[in-house]
């Protein structure tokens, strides 16, 4: 262990690089100096000449093969270069005392030696991090803690890891109106000033790859000129293009430039081949001196099909082959005769998947020689679910595999661009699966406007960089990473209690935004049944309270990061939930015609105002630093267009001039208007048959403006009401809320109380309402771990199994936070398919049925896709002593894309429900759930009588009572 | 012609009746005196002794067989009694000069001599009428014109007609809360004070029969005591009971009194026969001295089934036979040995119809001897449509037939109790049919609370009394009667222009309330398509304007009747239409998310307040005379209960913080938000392909709060816009309305203009919207009388035939006002069935098709029922040269009751649509519509391409252009 006095007794080390150092080193030195200034208040000198330096400490940054100094130091035995030589993107960090005899004033040098350009830069940014600078210093507004001294302690030499995934980066996409307008506001255009901030982010996150913005920009023309590309290359950021932009050409360039190549603007390799070839040639000539990964292949313009609908599969494959041959030929001719030396990527996206695999009658591109050394880029389904993985039994491809993942998407069934809607546990689960199946050459993620996606992006990059740490062996990776990430943004000076609160806020925000993205929220999503709206509303309010608490509690230095990456997005997001939940209640009560609707109307108006206030406040935050970054549509953003972007309408009720009460149990859609000419269906409540529920709420509402007195009577001693009588002032309080409380000591077994409410209206009318309230106190001791039927359903969380049986340490594991609202179970190892095994691991669920009858059992699965084309996802289960059944959870003709309504439903609601039927006997019953296909993820099981389906909810109904 | 100086030179004639006169004559004399006081300001003396009378004029009221005086006068040759002797309910009126030599001061006597008790009373009330007193002096608040003298002119002797229908009356029903509370407020109970006003109404309308209120009353117990029944008898009002109250017992009595007859309260003739028999016996003992029509038969309590669902048809028939035998036996024993002398009624209602007709295997009650001389009471379907008529070919029944009709109903699919929802032309059409088919012994109509139903009740009674005048031979009876009725209420002093306006108001009110009763209105009834909401709204506003105009213009003496029978019900009703039409627009625009919704919200709130104001004002009208009479639920009154009685909710829209316009054509559901990422479906308008339409309206709305400037351009000279450009102040005027005007002189044939609107928002954003506008100027001269396809449809009103062919003066006639919005056609004579005739009368419709293709043709029929059990209603038609087709317009298994959804739909919307298909050639096509079954009533024909159905409307789409 050695110490380097980077900042000590008011002296700060200088930063040195040799004059012949790669240009990116100098750029990074500037950035690092600015970082250190923020931490220390002193800006380190940047020097390229050690001779004339008078300071005692120096940071030396150098790159193998680009430095004489390194060789000198190695010769002297200060460093062992073979520890990094030949490795990708590694760096060595070591403190050397008195490195140069000729420079006696130089007491210490901190060497940062990269195996290559990015290795050195990673080392330099790592040093910034060690000084307390977050990678999100710019994008997350993480203000570093001011320090009086910085002593770097190294167990030396420190050798960095070789990154787990070869190409790691992100895609700025769907960048209008937010990122685009933001660049315009601050930089005048999407140009090199803007990209400098992007490149730094790539590198600080130990990434190396970027797909630049392309909706309305050409990366190679807007720097201005070639500026963006040159700067990227200097920084060591490898530039790629999206799946439909071949040969380093931006999508928009063809229509802007086609006249240089011919008269036709047709993007057809059949009718306009020469022009397009020339256009491509100019693309690679323009970029060939920079580090690129060349996208090859061809699609239609603007993400569309290549050929018309009348073209056959063979036509498409043939034309694509011709394009590939031409592209490879151009690259050989103008870049490198050895194509292997040119990193190339071919994306399997949408219809290209069909061309790649072909059919029995028509050979696909997978045998095409042109693709041999090319990275095959697979895609998720735009919603973070893998669509295909390499067959683990197939021989490895020379080119390897990549994955194009989404934290942002513009398209159907919903666009999600506004904020962060990514559940980290899901990203962990799907991306570790990708890695395990051998997708290790390229990870690229669509991050929309970048801003708002800092958190999942950081995780994605960390997972790609250090899979050993965050990968498959760490089931709790998402939570642990979040702790580490918060530590990076807020430093040790923030109390742990506050950090824990931030952790909770972040998890809660991304839990709810992933359950249902704000763009897809509407007043009908969450339901009144089982108090779903109410309990969701209460949870959000509690979180909101904490959000505001921290905002008030945090000191100024923490506040900027807090507001930038936690407060504004979370508060604005939760407000969209409150708007829609309140609108749900408003519309529900308006439909009932009760005056209580009007209270919700007032709340709703206030919440809608707040939505605009959040956006305005964020625009003004840090003197407009992020103005426009929240400009995207954030409600009703279906498909490509935000045509449904409106606020929910606000509904008010006018009282009728008549005495009319409406009686209902809170959290239940049933209501009645009292005995009238005929007795209406009696409103019943069985919530207290759940042994954990001892109180319920009865709402007495009014449609009319006639005040009344009421008196509640009941035939059972165990049930009491508070208040049991009273009278109204409807113009002040249109709703009377009555608590009904069960004294279980007076209850024997299951009983139903008959409740009568007598109303006397001030106009002399009288009315009665009749209700039933059931409660249960049955003894189920001896069934520990079993779930109890109540209110005609049983809801079991997947992690609530009574027993679990592994086979050789393989089997189900509960992954925290993987489900919509909690843990989900998945079988490990993830590459193991148990479908054809005689024995397989399983979990067992126990549940108590109250009445022997036919039941329907609904499995709630995470909405994953089959891992092979036209594949299935099978699970296996059995009830009690019955034979195990195989259950395919994927509908016939399923397609993981917008054209499939089942898929659309799955990604909209983040759940896929599959229902089976069985008769159950009264008392204990058991469900055995076996491992089968590897990507089954079970979240919940809901059991209900066939003749009495569970009232509709968005989430699964609340967990049933579990016997202890 | 002779004159009687009833009121001359300040002297008013006395009213004389003999001491031995029937008591009702004395009661009526009091009423008549009060009537004359109102007219003259002087109250006539009522005398029973001519000797001591000093006046020169006397009105003498007497009844054949109850008067010595008559005999004396007849002997003297003053009168010929054989002109009325033996007739039912006739009176003779004659002026006699110096009738008694012994009483020289007596210059003139006006003799009113009845053939029976009611005859005399009718004559007395006729005299009141001749003096200008309306039959609705109390119920319609018709203040008679003050007169300085009254000289009765008679072409003597005047002999009144014998009434057309034997028993004519009404049923006070569904009388809570309105009639019941009203009686309580004014009379303390539903007692003889209240009934005196009812009996007078019966008699003033020349009725003789009444079913008293029975929801919560016993007519025989609440007088107090027997008072009601005694008073009825004195007045000569025959009392009956409803179809489920046998033997002069009110429905509520059994549960109140069963303990006098036994221990069981079971209303079962199987288990509790003796008690029920004793109960019935007491009923007839109680009433036997009064004039009654005894209801026989038996149903369950409260209008329910007699036996449980498990009982067979035979079981039910057997038990009913036993009950009938017992009932007749009781009547024979206690009332009259000759049953023929006891007027009895047996109602065929709901399931009793099945018992009456039986099946092939089970003989029904129609052969039962117990029913031989009993009036068989048939029912309508509760909504004014006949359900069965006697077979004209069957031999006449000894007992004859009656009909139970409805102007008020409590039940499904909607209750209608609040106001008047009867289209008089429909009543005329159905009741003349009843009469023509031989239903002439009893007409009874359910009038709910009486108040509000004065107008149709008057007509119903007039039709029953004087069928020759108002019946089948007078196609325009409804309108002519209305003129006469208005004359009665308002006297000659009211200018004809005002009377015509009242006529229009009354027709408009009952037209719209019959199209859709207020209880069934909701914001979704009328549609935006084809401007339906808008044009309906405008029509209602115009009517409202006239309503208010007259209220301001009328002098005080006319105002009370005007407000009572026209203004309040019409204004309150039209306000419910405005509420729902405005709510329709409010909800439509809220759904579009445009700020224009908020203007409708403000209007809606105002209209809802007005609803309450109308009711309050009516309650206060004439110092509370009618308080409670408007208490009934008047919205959402489905089925038995008014659970859906709420006002429409009021929806407001909050602008989104984003530039977003919404472009639409007025009266069309399509809209778009301008070109965005993708071009949305282009909004198109083809209204101006109708040669009568030269201007359309384009609405530019906003969802956002960002102001904008717009500019409209167009590629066609014939289309201009006003304004063609402009800019907004959204917070002041959220909607920009643009008129697009077609200059037909610049149009050649059919053309489509391409319209572009450019928007520049104040935040710098820009957007475009693209629209198509088509107009047509084609020459169709030479096709006079044909309707022209435009906007892909042809709508032909039934009376718009191009030609009509009768057979021997039989054939179709257009009955004014019979359809929902105009005339409808029906074939006459109404008892003639053409189904099996070789030739039948027909009408021919001509129409011009623009494009040869498959069409669907929808016939809009009045929703009548088959006239025989399980029958059909067939029509016959042909297109062009095709063979005639028979079309049954009645769905299979149709049942004219609430259990049938088709029937329910029919009576809710007052229309039955039947669709057929045909290909049409371009140019002229013809539809021949033939007479077949007699109760086909055709209102409209709508033709539209199969692949492009007409946008949904409540009424038929607007009439197409008819070529002249």
Coordinates of C-alpha atoms in Angstrom, one line a residue, chain A residues 33 104 111 133 138 392 410 444 553 582 662 664 746 863 884 907 911:
Chain A
X33 CA -8.1 19.2 -14.0
X104 CA 15.1 15.6 -7.5
X111 CA 1.5 6.7 -13.0
X133 CA -16.0 12.8 -8.8
X138 CA -22.3 16.8 -15.7
X392 CA -25.8 -22.7 -26.9
X410 CA -40.5 5.5 -30.0
X444 CA -25.7 -1.1 -27.1
X553 CA -33.5 18.3 4.3
X582 CA -57.4 10.6 -8.9
X662 CA -75.4 5.7 -2.3
X664 CA -70.7 1.3 -0.8
X746 CA -66.6 -12.4 19.8
X863 CA -43.9 -11.0 -20.3
X884 CA -47.8 -33.0 -14.0
X907 CA -45.4 -5.1 -22.6
X911 CA -47.4 -9.1 -17.2

